[in-house]
Amino acid sequence: MSEELWQKYYGQPNPIYGNKRQYGMLLDLNKCLGCHTCTIACKTTWTDGPGQENMYWNSVNTKPYGEYPRQDANAPDGLDYENSNLYQDVPKGVYPDLWQFYLPRPCNHCSRPACLPACPTQAIYKNDDGIVLIDEDLCQGYKNCIKACPYDKIYFNQVTKKSQKCIMCFPLIEKGEEPQCVKSCVGKIRVFGDLMDPNSAISRLIRDPSLGAKAYDPEIQFKAVTRYMTDADRRQYRADFGTIPSLWYILPKNVPEEELEKYFGGAMRGLIGQPHTPEARLKYKKT
Ligand code: SF4
Ligand code: SF4
């Protein structure tokens, strides 16, 4: 990790929004079980109002996504809907070189959120902790934010006619607690903290992966971090969108580099200090 680049993005208050803290997460994709406990913990905590039946602020995507529905030559329309879920989690590759992983994705609480300037009524703002929130009293339901977010992380409530999104459990954070998806995570894959605090576990772990080897040292208290972290990069998902996501991932092992490039390639290479060559950009465009 280039310390210079880290300082550029996290070493000072956000130059546009002024927040002096930027809460974020580091998620170890080697340890995600795809159990969706995080999704349910979030949903049961915050999405109990009118029109929120179909909302999922935290999603967990299967990569690669399997065949859905699968072809069935005997079915009237040639598709097997009866067993459709059965084929979603299908690894890619040829044995023994198989790969698959789960990708948990709440809102990225971006440092330069695309959703925020898209709102014509200024309902979206970043709070002092860097959390991107929607003031539902100001939201007029124009849906511009939904179109603007490249991560598809804003939902439109058809009953209240308001946009809604992950709030990073800010009421819990203000009480000194961690977000529900972090507390409930079965695989203990999530490290939560302030990216702008140079001494926080999350910023130290992203900047210095060798600390991962001491994950179980009680003095360091990095309780949720993999032993294998020294071997993996820490990257943001689709950082090429240019919004500076506050969610970071420890990349899954055994996934071919060209596949990782699809999900974690592009501009993040610049952020972690690797050169942005014309060849690399061309390669990324093709995927
Ligand atoms: S992920 Fe989307 S909704 Fe969340 S802050 Fe970034 S642009 Fe906005
Ligand atoms: S609770 Fe943890 S292990 Fe389970 S899907 Fe969510 S992030 Fe993955």
Short mmCIF file of C-alpha atoms and ligand atoms in Angstrom, two decimals:
data_model
loop_
_atom_site.label_atom_id
_atom_site.label_comp_id
_atom_site.label_asym_id
_atom_site.label_seq_id
_atom_site.Cartn_x
_atom_site.Cartn_y
_atom_site.Cartn_z
CA MET A 1 0.00 0.00 0.00
CA SER A 2 1.28 3.37 -0.99
CA GLU A 3 1.22 5.53 2.12
CA GLU A 4 1.17 8.61 -0.07
CA LEU A 5 -2.04 7.54 -1.78
CA TRP A 6 -3.60 6.47 1.48
CA GLN A 7 -2.88 9.92 2.92
CA LYS A 8 -4.40 11.53 -0.14
CA TYR A 9 -7.74 9.81 0.39
CA TYR A 10 -7.91 9.28 4.14
CA GLY A 11 -5.22 11.41 5.76
CA GLN A 12 -7.28 14.59 6.01
CA PRO A 13 -10.91 15.69 6.35
CA ASN A 14 -12.91 15.00 3.20
CA PRO A 15 -12.10 17.99 0.93
CA ILE A 16 -15.68 18.20 -0.38
CA TYR A 17 -17.87 17.25 2.57
CA GLY A 18 -15.55 18.04 5.49
CA ASN A 19 -16.21 14.87 7.50
CA LYS A 20 -13.27 14.17 9.80
CA ARG A 21 -14.13 10.51 10.17
CA GLN A 22 -14.87 8.00 7.44
CA TYR A 23 -16.28 4.81 8.79
CA GLY A 24 -15.76 1.81 6.55
CA MET A 25 -15.35 -1.95 6.54
CA LEU A 26 -12.74 -4.49 5.53
CA LEU A 27 -14.31 -7.82 4.54
CA ASP A 28 -12.36 -11.04 4.12
CA LEU A 29 -13.95 -12.80 1.16
CA ASN A 30 -12.09 -16.02 1.97
CA LYS A 31 -14.30 -16.42 5.01
CA CYS A 32 -17.76 -15.45 3.80
CA LEU A 33 -20.16 -18.40 4.02
CA GLY A 34 -22.90 -16.84 1.93
CA CYS A 35 -25.25 -17.40 4.86
CA HIS A 36 -27.02 -14.01 4.52
CA THR A 37 -27.18 -13.58 8.29
CA CYS A 38 -25.91 -10.03 7.77
CA THR A 39 -28.76 -9.33 5.35
CA ILE A 40 -31.38 -10.62 7.75
CA ALA A 41 -29.82 -8.84 10.76
CA CYS A 42 -29.99 -5.59 8.81
CA LYS A 43 -33.48 -6.19 7.55
CA THR A 44 -34.97 -7.14 10.90
CA THR A 45 -33.35 -4.12 12.53
CA TRP A 46 -34.20 -1.32 10.13
CA THR A 47 -36.66 -2.32 7.45
CA ASP A 48 -39.89 -2.75 9.33
CA GLY A 49 -41.81 0.27 8.02
CA PRO A 50 -44.52 0.45 5.37
CA GLY A 51 -43.47 -0.74 1.92
CA GLN A 52 -40.20 -2.27 3.07
CA GLU A 53 -41.10 -5.91 2.51
CA ASN A 54 -38.94 -6.22 -0.58
CA MET A 55 -35.94 -4.19 0.56
CA TYR A 56 -32.45 -5.50 1.15
CA TRP A 57 -29.92 -2.88 2.13
CA ASN A 58 -27.22 -5.53 2.49
CA SER A 59 -26.99 -8.12 -0.26
CA VAL A 60 -24.66 -11.09 -0.66
CA ASN A 61 -23.92 -11.88 -4.30
CA THR A 62 -22.70 -15.25 -5.56
CA LYS A 63 -19.74 -14.93 -7.93
CA PRO A 64 -19.93 -16.32 -10.48
CA TYR A 65 -23.70 -16.43 -10.56
CA GLY A 66 -24.87 -19.85 -11.69
CA GLU A 67 -27.26 -20.71 -14.42
CA TYR A 68 -30.74 -19.42 -13.62
CA PRO A 69 -32.97 -21.01 -14.52
CA ARG A 70 -31.14 -24.02 -15.89
CA GLN A 71 -31.96 -25.46 -19.29
CA ASP A 72 -34.26 -28.47 -19.20
CA ALA A 73 -34.97 -30.13 -22.51
CA ASN A 74 -38.05 -31.86 -21.07
CA ALA A 75 -39.71 -28.71 -19.74
CA PRO A 76 -42.39 -27.04 -21.92
CA ASP A 77 -40.37 -23.82 -22.27
CA GLY A 78 -36.97 -25.51 -22.05
CA LEU A 79 -36.20 -24.07 -18.60
CA ASP A 80 -36.10 -25.83 -15.23
CA TYR A 81 -37.85 -23.46 -12.80
CA GLU A 82 -38.65 -26.25 -10.37
CA ASN A 83 -35.01 -26.55 -9.26
CA SER A 84 -33.87 -23.06 -10.13
CA ASN A 85 -32.01 -22.29 -6.87
CA LEU A 86 -30.12 -25.55 -7.13
CA TYR A 87 -27.86 -24.20 -9.85
CA GLN A 88 -27.07 -20.75 -8.52
CA ASP A 89 -23.98 -21.73 -6.54
CA VAL A 90 -22.01 -23.49 -9.26
CA PRO A 91 -18.22 -23.09 -9.24
CA LYS A 92 -16.41 -22.08 -12.40
CA GLY A 93 -13.41 -23.85 -13.88
CA VAL A 94 -12.30 -27.41 -14.31
CA TYR A 95 -11.56 -29.63 -11.31
CA PRO A 96 -9.32 -29.21 -9.37
CA ASP A 97 -9.06 -25.54 -10.46
CA LEU A 98 -12.51 -24.50 -9.34
CA TRP A 99 -13.40 -21.13 -7.89
CA GLN A 100 -16.38 -19.36 -6.42
CA PHE A 101 -16.92 -16.74 -3.72
CA TYR A 102 -19.61 -14.70 -2.02
CA LEU A 103 -19.57 -10.91 -2.14
CA PRO A 104 -21.44 -9.09 0.64
CA ARG A 105 -22.39 -5.60 -0.51
CA PRO A 106 -24.00 -2.91 1.61
CA CYS A 107 -23.80 0.76 0.51
CA ASN A 108 -20.17 1.83 0.13
CA HIS A 109 -20.66 5.17 1.92
CA CYS A 110 -18.43 6.61 -0.74
CA SER A 111 -16.05 9.51 -0.18
CA ARG A 112 -17.38 10.98 -3.43
CA PRO A 113 -20.89 9.52 -3.53
CA ALA A 114 -22.50 9.61 -6.98
CA CYS A 115 -25.95 9.57 -5.40
CA LEU A 116 -25.46 12.76 -3.39
CA PRO A 117 -25.02 15.43 -6.09
CA ALA A 118 -27.70 13.74 -8.21
CA CYS A 119 -30.42 14.69 -5.73
CA PRO A 120 -32.24 17.86 -6.86
CA THR A 121 -33.70 18.50 -3.40
CA GLN A 122 -30.44 18.04 -1.48
CA ALA A 123 -31.94 15.25 0.58
CA ILE A 124 -28.70 13.24 0.55
CA TYR A 125 -25.78 14.22 2.75
CA LYS A 126 -22.67 12.85 4.42
CA ASN A 127 -22.71 13.09 8.21
CA ASP A 128 -19.68 13.81 10.42
CA ASP A 129 -18.80 10.10 10.42
CA GLY A 130 -18.77 9.97 6.60
CA ILE A 131 -22.03 8.00 6.50
CA VAL A 132 -24.20 8.79 3.47
CA LEU A 133 -27.81 9.36 4.53
CA ILE A 134 -31.12 10.35 2.94
CA ASP A 135 -33.34 12.88 4.70
CA GLU A 136 -36.72 11.39 3.91
CA ASP A 137 -38.47 14.65 4.78
CA LEU A 138 -36.64 16.28 1.87
CA CYS A 139 -36.82 13.35 -0.58
CA GLN A 140 -39.42 14.03 -3.26
CA GLY A 141 -39.06 10.66 -4.97
CA TYR A 142 -37.35 11.86 -8.16
CA LYS A 143 -35.23 8.64 -8.20
CA ASN A 144 -32.19 10.48 -9.62
CA CYS A 145 -30.05 8.92 -6.86
CA ILE A 146 -31.15 5.45 -7.92
CA LYS A 147 -30.01 6.10 -11.46
CA ALA A 148 -26.76 7.71 -10.27
CA CYS A 149 -25.53 5.03 -7.84
CA PRO A 150 -23.36 2.68 -9.89
CA TYR A 151 -23.60 0.04 -7.16
CA ASP A 152 -27.39 -0.20 -7.26
CA LYS A 153 -27.60 0.48 -3.54
CA ILE A 154 -30.61 2.77 -3.27
CA TYR A 155 -34.13 1.37 -3.12
CA PHE A 156 -37.40 3.09 -3.88
CA ASN A 157 -40.17 2.52 -1.40
CA GLN A 158 -43.31 2.13 -3.48
CA VAL A 159 -45.58 2.90 -0.52
CA THR A 160 -43.90 6.00 0.91
CA LYS A 161 -42.52 7.08 -2.51
CA LYS A 162 -39.12 7.81 -0.91
CA SER A 163 -35.63 6.55 -1.66
CA GLN A 164 -34.05 4.52 1.12
CA LYS A 165 -30.64 2.96 1.70
CA CYS A 166 -28.18 1.47 4.19
CA ILE A 167 -27.62 3.86 7.10
CA MET A 168 -24.52 2.01 8.38
CA CYS A 169 -26.44 1.63 11.64
CA PHE A 170 -25.53 5.22 12.58
CA PRO A 171 -27.75 5.19 15.70
CA LEU A 172 -25.74 2.20 16.98
CA ILE A 173 -22.41 3.82 16.05
CA GLU A 174 -23.38 6.92 18.00
CA LYS A 175 -23.88 4.64 21.01
CA GLY A 176 -20.40 3.16 20.52
CA GLU A 177 -21.62 -0.06 18.93
CA GLU A 178 -20.78 -1.68 15.60
CA PRO A 179 -23.29 -2.06 12.75
CA GLN A 180 -25.60 -5.07 12.88
CA CYS A 181 -24.02 -6.75 9.83
CA VAL A 182 -20.65 -6.63 11.59
CA LYS A 183 -21.92 -7.85 14.96
CA SER A 184 -23.98 -10.66 13.48
CA CYS A 185 -21.48 -11.95 10.90
CA VAL A 186 -21.20 -15.69 11.33
CA GLY A 187 -17.88 -15.95 9.49
CA LYS A 188 -16.40 -12.97 11.42
CA ILE A 189 -15.26 -11.57 8.10
CA ARG A 190 -15.93 -7.88 8.80
CA VAL A 191 -13.63 -5.36 10.47
CA PHE A 192 -15.36 -2.03 11.07
CA GLY A 193 -13.74 1.30 11.90
CA ASP A 194 -12.59 4.78 10.94
CA LEU A 195 -10.44 4.84 7.81
CA MET A 196 -9.21 8.34 8.69
CA ASP A 197 -7.87 7.25 12.09
CA PRO A 198 -4.30 6.11 11.36
CA ASN A 199 -4.35 3.93 14.48
CA SER A 200 -7.67 2.17 13.90
CA ALA A 201 -7.48 -1.57 13.24
CA ILE A 202 -9.07 -1.18 9.83
CA SER A 203 -6.69 1.48 8.53
CA ARG A 204 -3.65 -0.36 9.91
CA LEU A 205 -4.78 -3.64 8.38
CA ILE A 206 -5.36 -2.15 4.95
CA ARG A 207 -2.09 -0.23 4.98
CA ASP A 208 0.03 -3.01 6.50
CA PRO A 209 -1.23 -6.52 5.65
CA SER A 210 1.59 -8.14 7.63
CA LEU A 211 -0.48 -7.37 10.74
CA GLY A 212 -2.93 -10.05 9.58
CA ALA A 213 -0.49 -12.69 10.81
CA LYS A 214 -1.07 -11.37 14.33
CA ALA A 215 -4.81 -11.59 13.99
CA TYR A 216 -5.21 -13.65 17.11
CA ASP A 217 -2.81 -11.67 19.26
CA PRO A 218 -5.07 -10.34 22.05
CA GLU A 219 -2.87 -7.28 22.35
CA ILE A 220 -3.74 -6.26 18.82
CA GLN A 221 -7.34 -7.44 19.06
CA PHE A 222 -7.94 -7.88 15.37
CA LYS A 223 -10.43 -10.56 16.19
CA ALA A 224 -12.03 -10.89 12.77
CA VAL A 225 -9.04 -10.93 10.50
CA THR A 226 -7.77 -13.90 8.57
CA ARG A 227 -4.37 -15.46 9.10
CA TYR A 228 -4.01 -15.56 5.33
CA MET A 229 -4.22 -11.85 4.88
CA THR A 230 -0.51 -11.46 4.24
CA ASP A 231 -1.02 -13.22 0.92
CA ALA A 232 -3.95 -11.21 -0.33
CA ASP A 233 -4.52 -7.76 -1.68
CA ARG A 234 -6.95 -5.37 -0.12
CA ARG A 235 -9.09 -3.74 -2.76
CA GLN A 236 -12.38 -1.96 -3.26
CA TYR A 237 -15.15 -3.42 -5.40
CA ARG A 238 -15.39 -1.69 -8.79
CA ALA A 239 -13.37 1.30 -7.68
CA ASP A 240 -13.25 2.28 -11.35
CA PHE A 241 -16.62 3.97 -10.79
CA GLY A 242 -14.57 6.70 -9.12
CA THR A 243 -16.70 7.18 -6.00
CA ILE A 244 -13.93 6.14 -3.52
CA PRO A 245 -15.85 3.36 -1.73
CA SER A 246 -15.31 2.97 2.01
CA LEU A 247 -15.72 -0.79 1.81
CA TRP A 248 -12.53 -2.79 1.27
CA TYR A 249 -12.13 -6.48 0.59
CA ILE A 250 -9.47 -9.07 1.17
CA LEU A 251 -9.54 -10.90 -2.13
CA PRO A 252 -10.56 -14.54 -2.30
CA LYS A 253 -7.85 -17.07 -2.97
CA ASN A 254 -7.86 -19.45 -5.93
CA VAL A 255 -9.74 -17.02 -8.19
CA PRO A 256 -7.93 -16.42 -11.51
CA GLU A 257 -6.46 -12.94 -11.79
CA GLU A 258 -8.46 -12.14 -14.93
CA GLU A 259 -11.67 -12.92 -13.02
CA LEU A 260 -10.62 -10.81 -10.03
CA GLU A 261 -9.92 -8.00 -12.44
CA LYS A 262 -13.60 -7.95 -13.43
CA TYR A 263 -14.73 -7.26 -9.90
CA PHE A 264 -11.77 -5.56 -8.24
CA GLY A 265 -9.78 -4.22 -11.18
CA GLY A 266 -9.56 -0.83 -12.76
CA ALA A 267 -8.98 2.36 -10.85
CA MET A 268 -8.34 0.72 -7.51
CA ARG A 269 -4.98 -0.29 -8.83
CA GLY A 270 -4.15 3.38 -8.86
CA LEU A 271 -5.42 3.76 -5.33
CA ILE A 272 -3.20 1.03 -3.97
CA GLY A 273 -0.18 2.34 -5.79
CA GLN A 274 0.10 0.30 -8.96
CA PRO A 275 0.59 2.07 -12.27
CA HIS A 276 -2.32 2.87 -14.52
CA THR A 277 -0.94 1.74 -17.86
CA PRO A 278 -2.83 2.08 -21.16
CA GLU A 279 -2.58 -1.72 -21.51
CA ALA A 280 -4.22 -2.26 -18.13
CA ARG A 281 -7.05 0.10 -19.00
CA LEU A 282 -7.60 -1.63 -22.33
CA LYS A 283 -7.69 -5.01 -20.62
CA TYR A 284 -10.20 -3.75 -18.11
CA LYS A 285 -12.49 -2.32 -20.81
CA LYS A 286 -12.68 -5.69 -22.50
CA THR A 287 -14.04 -7.48 -19.41
S1 SF4 B 1 -22.68 3.08 -2.91
FE1 SF4 B 1 -24.21 4.24 -4.10
S2 SF4 B 1 -25.76 4.84 -2.55
FE2 SF4 B 1 -23.90 4.27 -1.42
S3 SF4 B 1 -22.80 6.24 -1.15
FE3 SF4 B 1 -21.95 5.23 -2.98
S4 SF4 B 1 -23.10 6.16 -4.68
FE4 SF4 B 1 -24.31 6.56 -2.79
S1 SF4 B 2 -23.08 -12.96 7.90
FE1 SF4 B 2 -20.87 -12.84 7.37
S2 SF4 B 2 -20.41 -14.91 6.60
FE2 SF4 B 2 -22.67 -14.72 6.52
S3 SF4 B 2 -23.10 -13.90 4.42
FE3 SF4 B 2 -22.93 -12.12 5.78
S4 SF4 B 2 -20.76 -11.47 5.55
FE4 SF4 B 2 -20.88 -13.61 4.78
#
